[in-house]
Amino acid sequence: MLNKFVAGNPMERFFSLTGLAFHALFLLNAATLLVPPGFLNPNWEVQTITGLINYAPLLLLGVALTGSGIYLRERAERFRVLQLYCYVLAVLFALCVPLLVVDSLRLYRDTAGQIDEQQQKTIADIDRQQNRLQSAITARSLPPGLDVAKARERIEGARLQTIKEADQARAQTRLNFGRLAVSKTLLLLVVAVLLFLLGRLSQFLAQGITLDPNVAG
C-alpha cells in the first residue's frame, strides 16, 4: 500500500512522504492534547484549542505538500478525498470559535467571582476594625494617644483602596480574556478559511485533471 502511494518520480515521492509526515505530526500532537480528557472544563478546552492553533501550520503544510504530490501524479480521485478532508477540518476549526468564546466568558466570570469574594472578605475585615474602634470609643477604652480621626481616616482609606484594587483587577481580567477570545478567534478563522480554500483548490485541480485530454485513465 505504501509502495503504491509513493510510486512515481523522486519529486512526487518527496511531496507525498513529506506531506504524510506533517499530517502524522499534527495528528500525534493533537492526540496528546486530548489526554487526559477534560471536556466541559473551560481551562482544558481553551488549552486544547490553543494547542490545535499552534499545531495548525503542520496541518496546512501537510495538506499543501500532499496536494502537490497528488497533482504531480495527476490523480483526480485523491484530490476529491483531500477536498473532503479539508472541508471537514475547516468545519471543526470553525466550530471551535463559539466554544472558545463561551469558555472565555466562563473563565472571566469565575475569575471575577473570585475577585468579588476576596473583596468581600477584605471589606468584612475592615468593617470589624471599624466596629472595634467604635466600641472602644463608646466604652471610653481607647489606647492612650490614639488619634480617632486619623484611625477612621486609615480605615476608610483601606476600604477605598480595596474597592479600587478590586475594580482594577476586574478590568484587567476582562481585558485579558477579551484579548484571548479575539486573538484566538481570529486565528481559528484564518485556519478554517485556509483549509476551505485548499479544499476549493483541490476541487479545481481535480476538475482540471479530469478534463485534461492528455491524462490517461
GROMACS .gro file of C-alpha atoms in nm, residues 42-201:
model
  160
   42PRO     CA    1  -1.316   2.563   3.023
   43ASN     CA    2  -0.945   2.571   3.112
   44TRP     CA    3  -0.883   2.238   2.940
   45GLU     CA    4  -1.088   2.333   2.636
   46VAL     CA    5  -0.909   2.667   2.591
   47GLN     CA    6  -0.568   2.499   2.628
   48THR     CA    7  -0.667   2.231   2.377
   49ILE     CA    8  -0.792   2.485   2.123
   50THR     CA    9  -0.474   2.690   2.171
   51GLY     CA   10  -0.265   2.378   2.111
   52LEU     CA   11  -0.457   2.298   1.790
   53ILE     CA   12  -0.393   2.652   1.667
   54ASN     CA   13  -0.022   2.618   1.746
   55TYR     CA   14   0.000   2.292   1.551
   56ALA     CA   15  -0.219   2.412   1.260
   57PRO     CA   16   0.086   2.510   1.044
   58LEU     CA   17   0.183   2.141   1.039
   59LEU     CA   18  -0.163   2.056   0.909
   60LEU     CA   19  -0.161   2.328   0.643
   61LEU     CA   20   0.185   2.230   0.523
   62GLY     CA   21   0.079   1.867   0.515
   63VAL     CA   22  -0.225   1.947   0.300
   64ALA     CA   23  -0.022   2.164   0.063
   65LEU     CA   24   0.255   1.906   0.019
   66THR     CA   25   0.010   1.618  -0.016
   67GLY     CA   26  -0.180   1.816  -0.278
   68SER     CA   27   0.143   1.884  -0.465
   69GLY     CA   28   0.222   1.514  -0.472
   70ILE     CA   29  -0.129   1.431  -0.595
   71TYR     CA   30  -0.106   1.697  -0.865
   72LEU     CA   31   0.223   1.560  -0.994
   73ARG     CA   32   0.070   1.213  -1.008
   74GLU     CA   33  -0.246   1.352  -1.173
   75ARG     CA   34  -0.482   1.151  -0.952
   76ALA     CA   35  -0.814   1.336  -0.958
   77GLU     CA   36  -0.990   1.090  -0.726
   78ARG     CA   37  -0.738   1.159  -0.449
   79PHE     CA   38  -0.795   1.532  -0.486
   80ARG     CA   39  -1.162   1.468  -0.411
   81VAL     CA   40  -1.066   1.286  -0.090
   82LEU     CA   41  -0.831   1.571   0.002
   83GLN     CA   42  -1.109   1.822  -0.068
   84LEU     CA   43  -1.347   1.645   0.171
   85TYR     CA   44  -1.069   1.618   0.432
   86CYS     CA   45  -1.005   1.993   0.412
   87TYR     CA   46  -1.374   2.079   0.440
   88VAL     CA   47  -1.423   1.858   0.746
   89LEU     CA   48  -1.123   2.012   0.922
   90ALA     CA   49  -1.235   2.363   0.826
   91VAL     CA   50  -1.574   2.298   0.988
   92LEU     CA   51  -1.408   2.159   1.302
   93PHE     CA   52  -1.185   2.465   1.340
   94ALA     CA   53  -1.482   2.696   1.276
   95LEU     CA   54  -1.685   2.515   1.544
   96CYS     CA   55  -1.408   2.590   1.793
   97VAL     CA   56  -1.488   2.963   1.764
   98PRO     CA   57  -1.816   2.965   1.962
   99LEU     CA   58  -1.670   2.715   2.208
  100LEU     CA   59  -1.372   2.944   2.270
  101VAL     CA   60  -1.595   3.249   2.319
  102VAL     CA   61  -1.819   3.066   2.567
  103ASP     CA   62  -1.518   2.929   2.758
  104SER     CA   63  -1.359   3.275   2.775
  105LEU     CA   64  -1.680   3.416   2.923
  106ARG     CA   65  -1.698   3.132   3.176
  107LEU     CA   66  -1.336   3.184   3.280
  108TYR     CA   67  -1.393   3.558   3.315
  109ARG     CA   68  -1.700   3.504   3.532
  110ASP     CA   69  -1.514   3.255   3.752
  111THR     CA   70  -1.216   3.487   3.795
  112ALA     CA   71  -1.437   3.791   3.857
  113GLY     CA   72  -1.628   3.588   4.117
  114GLN     CA   73  -1.303   3.509   4.298
  115ILE     CA   74  -1.213   3.878   4.295
  116ASP     CA   75  -1.554   3.969   4.437
  117GLU     CA   76  -1.522   3.705   4.706
  118GLN     CA   77  -1.179   3.832   4.812
  119GLN     CA   78  -1.306   4.190   4.812
  120GLN     CA   79  -1.597   4.096   5.036
  121LYS     CA   80  -1.365   3.922   5.282
  122THR     CA   81  -1.133   4.223   5.297
  123ILE     CA   82  -1.424   4.465   5.340
  124ALA     CA   83  -1.561   4.244   5.619
  125ASP     CA   84  -1.223   4.267   5.800
  126ILE     CA   85  -1.225   4.644   5.761
  127ASP     CA   86  -1.580   4.661   5.897
  128ARG     CA   87  -1.474   4.460   6.202
  129GLN     CA   88  -1.187   4.703   6.265
  130GLN     CA   89  -1.430   4.993   6.235
  131ASN     CA   90  -1.674   4.827   6.477
  132ARG     CA   91  -1.394   4.764   6.729
  133LEU     CA   92  -1.291   5.128   6.708
  134GLN     CA   93  -1.647   5.244   6.760
  135SER     CA   94  -1.691   5.007   7.053
  136ALA     CA   95  -1.371   5.140   7.211
  137ILE     CA   96  -1.495   5.498   7.165
  138THR     CA   97  -1.830   5.413   7.323
  139ALA     CA   98  -1.669   5.232   7.617
  140ARG     CA   99  -1.406   5.507   7.655
  141SER     CA  100  -1.132   5.246   7.641
  142LEU     CA  101  -0.920   5.395   7.366
  143PRO     CA  102  -0.543   5.340   7.389
  144PRO     CA  103  -0.357   5.646   7.516
  145GLY     CA  104  -0.250   5.882   7.240
  146LEU     CA  105  -0.478   5.728   6.974
  147ASP     CA  106  -0.596   5.986   6.721
  148VAL     CA  107  -0.955   5.879   6.645
  149ALA     CA  108  -0.982   6.098   6.337
  150LYS     CA  109  -0.666   5.950   6.183
  151ALA     CA  110  -0.775   5.597   6.275
  152ARG     CA  111  -1.106   5.648   6.099
  153GLU     CA  112  -0.925   5.800   5.801
  154ARG     CA  113  -0.695   5.498   5.775
  155ILE     CA  114  -0.988   5.257   5.792
  156GLU     CA  115  -1.181   5.447   5.526
  157GLY     CA  116  -0.866   5.470   5.313
  158ALA     CA  117  -0.820   5.092   5.337
  159ARG     CA  118  -1.183   5.043   5.226
  160LEU     CA  119  -1.143   5.272   4.924
  161GLN     CA  120  -0.811   5.109   4.831
  162THR     CA  121  -0.968   4.764   4.846
  163ILE     CA  122  -1.252   4.871   4.617
  164LYS     CA  123  -1.007   5.038   4.377
  165GLU     CA  124  -0.780   4.733   4.356
  166ALA     CA  125  -1.077   4.503   4.301
  167ASP     CA  126  -1.207   4.725   4.019
  168GLN     CA  127  -0.862   4.729   3.859
  169ALA     CA  128  -0.832   4.350   3.888
  170ARG     CA  129  -1.173   4.302   3.727
  171ALA     CA  130  -1.084   4.543   3.445
  172GLN     CA  131  -0.751   4.366   3.381
  173THR     CA  132  -0.922   4.027   3.387
  174ARG     CA  133  -1.182   4.148   3.138
  175LEU     CA  134  -0.906   4.282   2.913
  176ASN     CA  135  -0.702   3.962   2.932
  177PHE     CA  136  -0.990   3.730   2.846
  178GLY     CA  137  -1.113   3.970   2.580
  179ARG     CA  138  -0.772   3.962   2.412
  180LEU     CA  139  -0.766   3.585   2.443
  181ALA     CA  140  -1.106   3.545   2.278
  182VAL     CA  141  -1.035   3.791   1.996
  183SER     CA  142  -0.684   3.672   1.910
  184LYS     CA  143  -0.765   3.301   1.919
  185THR     CA  144  -1.092   3.353   1.732
  186LEU     CA  145  -0.911   3.533   1.450
  187LEU     CA  146  -0.650   3.258   1.429
  188LEU     CA  147  -0.920   2.988   1.420
  189LEU     CA  148  -1.099   3.170   1.139
  190VAL     CA  149  -0.775   3.211   0.945
  191VAL     CA  150  -0.703   2.837   0.970
  192ALA     CA  151  -1.062   2.748   0.877
  193VAL     CA  152  -1.058   2.981   0.574
  194LEU     CA  153  -0.720   2.848   0.456
  195LEU     CA  154  -0.843   2.490   0.483
  196PHE     CA  155  -1.159   2.582   0.292
  197LEU     CA  156  -0.952   2.750   0.018
  198LEU     CA  157  -0.726   2.446  -0.003
  199GLY     CA  158  -1.037   2.234  -0.040
  200ARG     CA  159  -1.166   2.455  -0.321
  201LEU     CA  160  -0.826   2.443  -0.487
   0.00000   0.00000   0.00000
